[in-house]
Each structure stands twice: as C-alpha cells, then as structure tokens.
Amino acid sequence: MYAGLAPSGRVPSLAAEMPEQVVTINSLSKSHAMPGWRAGWLVGPRQLLIHAEAMAQCMLFGLPGFVQEAAVTALSVSDAAESRIREYCAVRRDFLLAALEGLRGLRCLVPDAGMFLLIDVRGTGLSGYDFMCELYRRERVSVLDGGAFGKETSGFVRVCFATDEAILRQATGRIRRFVETLVR
C-alpha cells in the first residue's frame, strides 16, 4: 500500500524472481489519496487468484461506478500523482519530526514511506493507551495507541501527518504542551 510513497516510488520485491510464491496487494488509498474508496488489486499465482476472485465477488458485489472511474483516472496519471503524494508526505513528515524534536520522553521512529509516524512514549511514564487517552482528554489531539498493532508497538502511539500544515502546527504545539507537563 505504501510502495508509491517510498522515496524512489518503489520497494524491493521478490515477485519477479519468485512469481509463484509472492502475492502483491496494492490499492490507490495511500499513493493516490483515495482512502476508504476500496479500489485495489491483487497479483499472484493464478490458482490463488481464482479463489480470491470468488471470495471477493461474493463479499463485495463490485465498486460504485464513480470509484471505478476515479481509479481509471488515477492510474492514467499514476507517476505524477504518486510523486505529488510522496512529496506531500515527506514535507509533512519532516515538519512533524522538526516540531517534536528535542521533546524529552518521546522518541520518533522515522518512516521510510507512508503518512504515519510511530512515537515511543514510554519515556513519559505512560503506556501508549494512556498517552492516547490523556492527550485527547487534555488537549483534544487524537492519536492511535500503537498497541493496537501488536506487542512490538505497545508503548507507542501512531500519528497521522497527512493533513494541513496549520493543523499539524496546532497539534504539535498541543502535544508539546502535554508532554512538558509529564516530563520535566
């Protein structure tokens, strides 16, 4: 899903060398700013695709026409669209990292691609869940508890930076104010 947002626009893949063993799943959600539209595809071994198609047909019954038309248009301008989204995300990511830089108790994990930043909040003395709840209660900034993604990201929160820079500026100011009350 994030390959188009990687710095080069692509990520390493074994698909060309092992076509009968690799399944590639992709969509237009991230790379073409079409989240929630559920337009995507699956590439893999023929036998798997036959079963996946049967499952999709009985579950989905097809996409709305406007989503199909938007997908065709998005694919026709794919390189330019991915480049714009990649630049948009890189600028927002760098802004967010700079705004949170030097804030005691937080350690940001810089993503290679995408529109989300994982922040280790264990240095604040709070769990990811408690950090999420208290940040929202006190500052009305919504982040996601990293524990929702498994034990490896417990103690982290996930922040989306795919929004207007003014909103990011306001949110990072509120995050900073909140964290400064926790870590002195």
XYZ file of N, CA and C in Angstrom:
552
model
N 0.809 -1.196 0.000
C 0.000 0.000 0.000
C 0.854 1.262 0.000
N 2.052 1.175 0.562
C 2.898 2.350 0.700
C 4.037 2.415 -0.305
N 4.133 1.455 -1.218
C 5.259 1.420 -2.146
C 5.385 2.721 -2.932
N 4.284 3.265 -3.400
C 4.332 4.503 -4.169
C 4.775 5.701 -3.366
N 4.768 5.596 -2.039
C 5.174 6.708 -1.185
C 6.633 6.593 -0.747
N 7.271 5.460 -1.040
C 8.693 5.299 -0.710
C 9.488 6.319 -1.519
N 10.658 6.746 -1.029
C 11.420 7.796 -1.715
C 11.595 7.584 -3.217
N 11.838 6.364 -3.667
C 12.022 6.109 -5.096
C 10.708 5.786 -5.799
N 9.654 5.642 -5.033
C 8.368 5.277 -5.601
C 8.170 3.771 -5.709
N 9.150 3.026 -5.287
C 9.077 1.562 -5.342
C 9.788 0.973 -4.136
N 9.459 -0.281 -3.800
C 10.144 -1.001 -2.730
C 10.673 -2.315 -3.294
N 11.716 -2.872 -2.680
C 12.242 -4.151 -3.183
C 11.171 -5.237 -3.163
N 11.225 -6.132 -4.150
C 10.237 -7.201 -4.243
C 10.879 -8.456 -4.807
N 10.401 -9.585 -4.350
C 10.836 -10.876 -4.872
C 9.906 -11.387 -5.969
N 8.896 -10.628 -6.319
C 7.869 -11.090 -7.247
C 8.436 -11.511 -8.597
N 9.392 -10.786 -9.143
C 9.945 -11.136 -10.456
C 10.734 -12.436 -10.402
N 11.360 -12.711 -9.282
C 12.182 -13.908 -9.148
C 11.402 -15.122 -8.650
N 10.304 -14.901 -7.963
C 9.517 -15.998 -7.389
C 8.026 -15.776 -7.645
N 7.606 -15.663 -8.917
C 6.218 -15.289 -9.215
C 5.167 -16.252 -8.675
N 5.503 -17.502 -8.484
C 4.518 -18.459 -7.984
C 4.472 -18.512 -6.456
N 5.296 -17.699 -5.796
C 5.331 -17.725 -4.347
C 5.067 -16.367 -3.706
N 4.940 -15.326 -4.517
C 4.770 -13.978 -3.984
C 3.393 -13.442 -4.377
N 2.728 -12.838 -3.413
C 1.439 -12.197 -3.640
C 1.633 -10.704 -3.373
N 1.217 -9.886 -4.310
C 1.302 -8.442 -4.150
C -0.111 -7.894 -4.047
N -0.342 -7.140 -3.000
C -1.639 -6.500 -2.789
C -1.399 -5.003 -2.795
N -2.185 -4.265 -3.543
C -1.986 -2.825 -3.619
C -3.337 -2.134 -3.755
N -3.320 -0.832 -3.558
C -4.540 -0.045 -3.724
C -4.154 1.379 -4.070
N -5.151 2.188 -4.303
C -4.944 3.602 -4.600
C -5.122 4.461 -3.352
N -5.420 3.833 -2.209
C -5.746 4.557 -0.983
C -4.678 5.557 -0.570
N -3.453 5.109 -0.469
C -2.379 5.985 0.015
C -1.715 6.727 -1.139
N -1.294 5.995 -2.171
C -0.498 6.574 -3.252
C -1.239 7.608 -4.083
N -2.548 7.546 -4.110
C -3.328 8.471 -4.919
C -4.381 9.224 -4.098
N -4.194 9.221 -2.772
C -5.072 9.959 -1.858
C -6.545 9.594 -2.045
N -6.810 8.289 -2.078
C -8.179 7.801 -2.214
C -8.533 6.864 -1.057
N -8.275 7.278 0.201
C -8.555 6.379 1.323
C -10.044 6.093 1.461
N -10.353 4.862 1.802
C -11.736 4.491 2.022
C -12.512 4.136 0.769
N -11.926 4.338 -0.399
C -12.651 4.072 -1.639
C -12.564 2.603 -2.030
N -11.694 1.856 -1.427
C -11.578 0.403 -1.607
C -11.313 -0.016 -3.045
N -10.478 0.746 -3.747
C -10.082 0.378 -5.111
C -8.665 -0.164 -5.051
N -8.510 -1.449 -5.344
C -7.196 -2.055 -5.261
C -7.105 -3.304 -6.111
N -5.988 -4.013 -5.992
C -5.779 -5.201 -6.799
C -4.853 -6.175 -6.097
N -4.837 -7.382 -6.638
C -4.053 -8.485 -6.118
C -3.336 -9.131 -7.306
N -2.024 -9.358 -7.179
C -1.237 -10.028 -8.214
C -0.552 -11.208 -7.557
N -0.666 -12.374 -8.163
C -0.046 -13.552 -7.578
C -0.272 -14.785 -8.414
N -0.001 -15.937 -7.847
C -0.194 -17.198 -8.563
C -1.646 -17.372 -9.011
N -1.823 -17.854 -10.224
C -3.147 -17.977 -10.833
C -4.143 -18.738 -9.947
N -3.737 -19.848 -9.383
C -4.656 -20.658 -8.581
C -5.167 -19.879 -7.362
N -4.297 -19.110 -6.739
C -4.708 -18.279 -5.607
C -5.691 -17.203 -6.070
N -5.404 -16.594 -7.211
C -6.259 -15.515 -7.713
C -7.664 -16.005 -8.031
N -7.791 -17.222 -8.519
C -9.117 -17.783 -8.797
C -9.948 -17.821 -7.520
N -9.346 -18.278 -6.435
C -10.068 -18.352 -5.158
C -10.329 -16.960 -4.576
N -9.349 -16.072 -4.693
C -9.521 -14.708 -4.179
C -10.630 -13.984 -4.929
N -10.701 -14.188 -6.240
C -11.752 -13.549 -7.032
C -13.132 -14.053 -6.620
N -13.250 -15.358 -6.407
C -14.537 -15.924 -5.985
C -14.950 -15.344 -4.634
N -13.993 -15.230 -3.728
C -14.300 -14.678 -2.418
C -14.712 -13.206 -2.529
N -13.978 -12.453 -3.324
C -14.289 -11.034 -3.473
C -15.662 -10.830 -4.104
N -15.997 -11.643 -5.088
C -17.294 -11.491 -5.753
C -18.450 -11.712 -4.793
N -18.332 -12.716 -3.931
C -19.448 -12.968 -3.025
C -19.474 -11.976 -1.871
N -18.363 -11.318 -1.585
C -18.318 -10.365 -0.475
C -18.584 -8.926 -0.910
N -18.100 -8.545 -2.074
C -18.097 -7.129 -2.446
C -19.184 -6.722 -3.430
N -19.510 -7.557 -4.364
C -20.503 -7.269 -5.400
C -20.129 -6.096 -6.285
N -18.918 -5.614 -6.237
C -18.470 -4.551 -7.131
C -18.355 -3.193 -6.463
N -17.578 -2.363 -7.075
C -17.370 -0.998 -6.592
C -18.381 -0.050 -7.223
N -18.706 1.032 -6.532
C -19.561 2.051 -7.158
C -18.893 2.584 -8.423
N -19.694 2.945 -9.385
C -19.181 3.429 -10.670
C -18.222 4.588 -10.551
N -18.523 5.553 -9.686
C -17.644 6.724 -9.577
C -16.264 6.336 -9.039
N -16.198 5.305 -8.173
C -14.905 4.848 -7.663
C -14.134 4.168 -8.779
N -14.823 3.375 -9.606
C -14.158 2.730 -10.733
C -13.603 3.766 -11.706
N -14.386 4.793 -12.005
C -13.927 5.843 -12.921
C -12.753 6.616 -12.319
N -12.821 6.889 -11.032
C -11.710 7.588 -10.365
C -10.448 6.734 -10.382
N -10.594 5.420 -10.206
C -9.436 4.521 -10.230
C -8.770 4.522 -11.603
N -9.572 4.484 -12.661
C -9.019 4.517 -14.021
C -8.274 5.841 -14.237
N -8.865 6.940 -13.820
C -8.214 8.240 -13.957
C -6.922 8.290 -13.137
N -6.967 7.803 -11.893
C -5.781 7.809 -11.037
C -4.654 7.001 -11.657
N -4.970 5.854 -12.217
C -3.935 5.017 -12.830
C -3.363 5.651 -14.091
N -4.149 6.465 -14.780
C -3.651 7.109 -16.000
C -2.659 8.233 -15.693
N -2.683 8.745 -14.476
C -1.737 9.797 -14.070
C -0.877 9.304 -12.905
N -0.659 8.017 -12.861
C -0.051 7.360 -11.709
C 1.275 7.977 -11.261
N 2.229 8.131 -12.164
C 3.548 8.630 -11.757
C 3.464 10.030 -11.161
N 2.730 10.906 -11.810
C 2.606 12.284 -11.314
C 1.864 12.319 -9.979
N 0.804 11.529 -9.866
C 0.026 11.507 -8.626
C 0.864 10.974 -7.468
N 1.563 9.861 -7.696
C 2.405 9.295 -6.639
C 3.504 10.274 -6.240
N 4.075 10.947 -7.202
C 5.132 11.913 -6.907
C 4.606 13.048 -6.027
N 3.420 13.551 -6.348
C 2.827 14.631 -5.544
C 2.544 14.161 -4.119
N 1.964 12.974 -3.971
C 1.656 12.454 -2.635
C 2.943 12.162 -1.871
N 3.938 11.615 -2.556
C 5.222 11.328 -1.911
C 5.834 12.620 -1.354
N 5.829 13.680 -2.159
C 6.377 14.968 -1.722
C 5.544 15.548 -0.576
N 4.237 15.482 -0.692
C 3.331 15.972 0.342
C 3.641 15.286 1.671
N 3.754 13.952 1.644
C 4.020 13.199 2.876
C 5.402 13.505 3.429
N 6.395 13.626 2.562
C 7.758 13.907 3.025
C 7.831 15.268 3.722
N 7.172 16.264 3.149
C 7.165 17.602 3.754
C 6.464 17.572 5.109
N 5.305 16.912 5.183
C 4.568 16.835 6.445
C 5.338 16.022 7.492
N 5.954 14.917 7.064
C 6.747 14.089 7.988
C 7.884 14.926 8.578
N 8.608 15.627 7.713
C 9.737 16.432 8.185
C 9.275 17.549 9.115
N 8.135 18.139 8.807
C 7.576 19.175 9.677
C 7.270 18.603 11.054
N 6.597 17.457 11.080
C 6.230 16.821 12.346
C 7.470 16.451 13.154
N 8.452 15.868 12.502
C 9.689 15.493 13.201
C 10.383 16.717 13.786
N 10.473 17.784 13.012
C 11.116 19.011 13.496
C 10.343 19.613 14.667
N 9.029 19.579 14.588
C 8.193 20.166 15.647
C 8.306 19.397 16.964
N 8.576 18.092 16.885
C 8.674 17.280 18.095
C 10.121 17.041 18.531
N 11.061 17.523 17.748
C 12.477 17.301 18.036
C 12.864 17.872 19.403
N 13.632 17.093 20.129
C 14.144 17.536 21.421
C 13.147 17.456 22.558
N 11.988 16.927 22.305
C 10.967 16.830 23.343
C 11.269 15.614 24.213
N 11.631 15.866 25.459
C 12.003 14.782 26.377
C 10.853 13.820 26.590
N 11.180 12.523 26.605
C 10.179 11.497 26.833
C 9.634 10.875 25.568
N 9.896 11.499 24.417
C 9.418 10.970 23.146
C 10.598 10.575 22.261
N 10.407 9.486 21.522
C 11.396 9.065 20.514
C 10.624 8.705 19.258
N 10.851 9.482 18.205
C 10.133 9.284 16.943
C 10.862 8.281 16.060
N 10.116 7.351 15.483
C 10.661 6.414 14.508
C 10.342 6.968 13.126
N 11.363 7.304 12.373
C 11.178 7.938 11.070
C 10.736 6.890 10.049
N 9.564 7.069 9.461
C 9.085 6.093 8.479
C 9.780 6.271 7.129
N 10.001 5.162 6.432
C 10.561 5.232 5.082
C 9.518 5.709 4.075
N 8.269 5.409 4.363
C 7.175 5.789 3.466
C 5.894 5.869 4.292
N 4.869 6.388 3.674
C 3.576 6.424 4.333
C 3.244 7.779 4.896
N 2.199 7.787 5.717
C 1.689 9.033 6.267
C 1.466 8.953 7.768
N 2.171 7.997 8.389
C 2.049 7.800 9.823
C 3.424 7.756 10.471
N 3.513 8.297 11.685
C 4.738 8.305 12.466
C 4.476 7.561 13.764
N 5.343 6.620 14.093
C 5.260 5.952 15.383
C 6.130 6.710 16.368
N 5.577 6.973 17.535
C 6.314 7.688 18.572
C 6.348 6.820 19.819
N 7.557 6.542 20.285
C 7.754 5.797 21.529
C 7.492 6.769 22.669
N 6.453 6.504 23.447
C 6.063 7.414 24.528
C 6.419 6.858 25.908
N 7.115 5.728 25.956
C 7.418 5.108 27.248
C 8.241 6.024 28.152
N 9.014 6.920 27.568
C 9.813 7.857 28.354
C 8.987 8.870 29.124
N 7.697 8.946 28.835
C 6.823 9.867 29.569
C 6.263 9.214 30.831
N 6.466 7.894 30.950
C 5.904 7.172 32.079
C 4.500 6.652 31.822
N 3.968 6.916 30.629
C 2.631 6.447 30.272
C 2.719 5.321 29.244
N 1.718 4.464 29.242
C 1.586 3.469 28.174
C 1.081 4.199 26.933
N 1.148 3.537 25.792
C 0.606 4.137 24.577
C -0.871 4.451 24.715
N -1.596 3.526 25.330
C -3.036 3.711 25.516
C -3.325 4.903 26.428
N -2.626 4.979 27.559
C -2.853 6.075 28.496
C -2.439 7.413 27.892
N -1.332 7.409 27.146
C -0.887 8.625 26.465
C -1.982 9.090 25.502
N -2.500 8.150 24.698
C -3.553 8.470 23.738
C -4.766 9.083 24.438
N -5.223 8.437 25.487
C -6.424 8.913 26.207
C -6.202 10.272 26.854
N -5.082 10.427 27.553
C -4.814 11.689 28.260
C -4.566 12.847 27.298
N -3.850 12.568 26.192
C -3.609 13.622 25.202
C -4.942 14.115 24.641
N -5.837 13.195 24.356
C -7.133 13.614 23.840
C -7.954 14.347 24.905
N -7.954 13.812 26.113
C -8.741 14.422 27.191
C -8.251 15.839 27.488
N -6.953 16.026 27.567
C -6.406 17.334 27.951
C -6.270 18.318 26.790
N -5.865 17.800 25.626
C -5.521 18.715 24.522
C -6.379 18.546 23.265
N -7.266 17.558 23.263
C -8.129 17.288 22.114
C -7.333 16.972 20.844
N -6.208 16.268 21.018
C -5.418 15.778 19.889
C -5.598 14.261 19.854
N -6.017 13.757 18.714
C -6.290 12.331 18.573
C -5.115 11.619 17.911
N -4.583 10.615 18.611
C -3.561 9.719 18.079
C -4.071 8.299 18.326
N -3.372 7.319 17.803
C -3.801 5.932 17.961
C -2.800 5.175 18.819
N -3.303 4.377 19.733
C -2.446 3.537 20.564
C -1.742 2.521 19.682
N -0.415 2.514 19.709
C 0.360 1.564 18.914
C 0.116 0.125 19.293
N -0.335 -0.113 20.523
C -0.628 -1.469 20.960
C -1.691 -2.144 20.116
N -2.484 -1.375 19.389
C -3.497 -1.948 18.510
C -2.859 -2.755 17.379
N -1.564 -2.535 17.126
C -0.868 -3.215 16.036
C -0.012 -4.372 16.523
N -0.034 -4.647 17.815
C 0.716 -5.782 18.345
C 1.633 -5.384 19.479
N 2.223 -6.393 20.113
C 3.049 -6.137 21.293
C 4.323 -5.366 20.961
N 4.828 -5.483 19.722
C 6.047 -4.768 19.347
C 5.867 -3.256 19.372
N 4.657 -2.788 19.174
C 4.412 -1.346 19.166
C 3.630 -0.885 20.389
N 3.560 -1.743 21.381
C 2.979 -1.340 22.652
C 3.931 -0.317 23.267
N 3.408 0.735 23.822
C 4.255 1.805 24.348
C 4.515 2.896 23.324
N 3.866 2.770 22.160
C 3.986 3.757 21.094
C 2.608 4.327 20.793
N 2.589 5.466 20.126
C 1.364 5.982 19.532
C 1.637 6.220 18.054
N 0.584 6.159 17.257
C 0.707 6.410 15.820
C 0.034 7.731 15.516
N 0.769 8.596 14.827
C 0.282 9.926 14.472
C 0.199 10.024 12.951
N -0.931 10.452 12.457
C -1.096 10.679 11.018
C -0.672 12.112 10.710
N 0.172 12.257 9.692
C 0.600 13.612 9.331
C 0.071 14.032 7.959
N -0.897 13.319 7.431
C -1.487 13.662 6.136
C -2.633 14.644 6.338
N -2.280 15.833 6.738
C -3.281 16.869 6.962
C -2.647 18.223 6.681
N -3.436 19.236 6.758
C -2.996 20.598 6.511
C -1.879 20.991 7.486
N -0.896 21.726 7.005
C 0.237 22.110 7.847
C -0.197 22.958 9.047
N -1.203 23.775 8.880
C -1.688 24.587 10.006
C -2.254 23.702 11.108
N -2.949 22.645 10.725
C -3.482 21.704 11.712
C -2.340 20.977 12.415
N -1.325 20.564 11.636
C -0.154 19.919 12.239
C 0.554 20.848 13.216
N 0.684 22.097 12.852
C 1.351 23.078 13.720
C 0.592 23.191 15.048
N -0.711 23.280 14.957
C -1.532 23.395 16.167
C -1.443 22.112 17.003
N -1.540 20.954 16.352
C -1.488 19.677 17.067
C -0.134 19.462 17.734
N 0.951 19.784 17.038
C 2.274 19.573 17.642
C 2.491 20.519 18.816
N 1.941 21.704 18.743
C 2.023 22.609 19.888
C 1.298 22.039 21.102
N 0.156 21.433 20.850
C -0.611 20.822 21.947
C 0.085 19.571 22.486
N 0.682 18.775 21.585
C 1.430 17.596 22.035
C 2.600 18.036 22.896
N 3.301 19.051 22.446
C 4.455 19.570 23.200
C 4.020 20.038 24.586
N 2.947 20.805 24.641
C 2.449 21.307 25.926
C 2.082 20.145 26.852
N 1.416 19.122 26.302
C 1.013 17.956 27.095
C 2.240 17.205 27.626
N 3.195 16.921 26.764
C 4.375 16.152 27.166
C 5.200 16.920 28.201
N 5.276 18.226 28.066
C 6.053 19.026 29.014
C 5.448 18.979 30.413
N 4.168 18.678 30.524
C 3.574 18.533 31.865
C 3.919 17.164 32.473
N 4.327 16.211 31.635
C 4.643 14.869 32.097
C 6.116 14.698 32.434
N 6.973 15.279 31.617
C 8.427 15.065 31.728
C 9.095 16.405 31.994
N 9.744 16.485 33.122
C 10.430 17.741 33.472
C 11.905 17.502 33.621
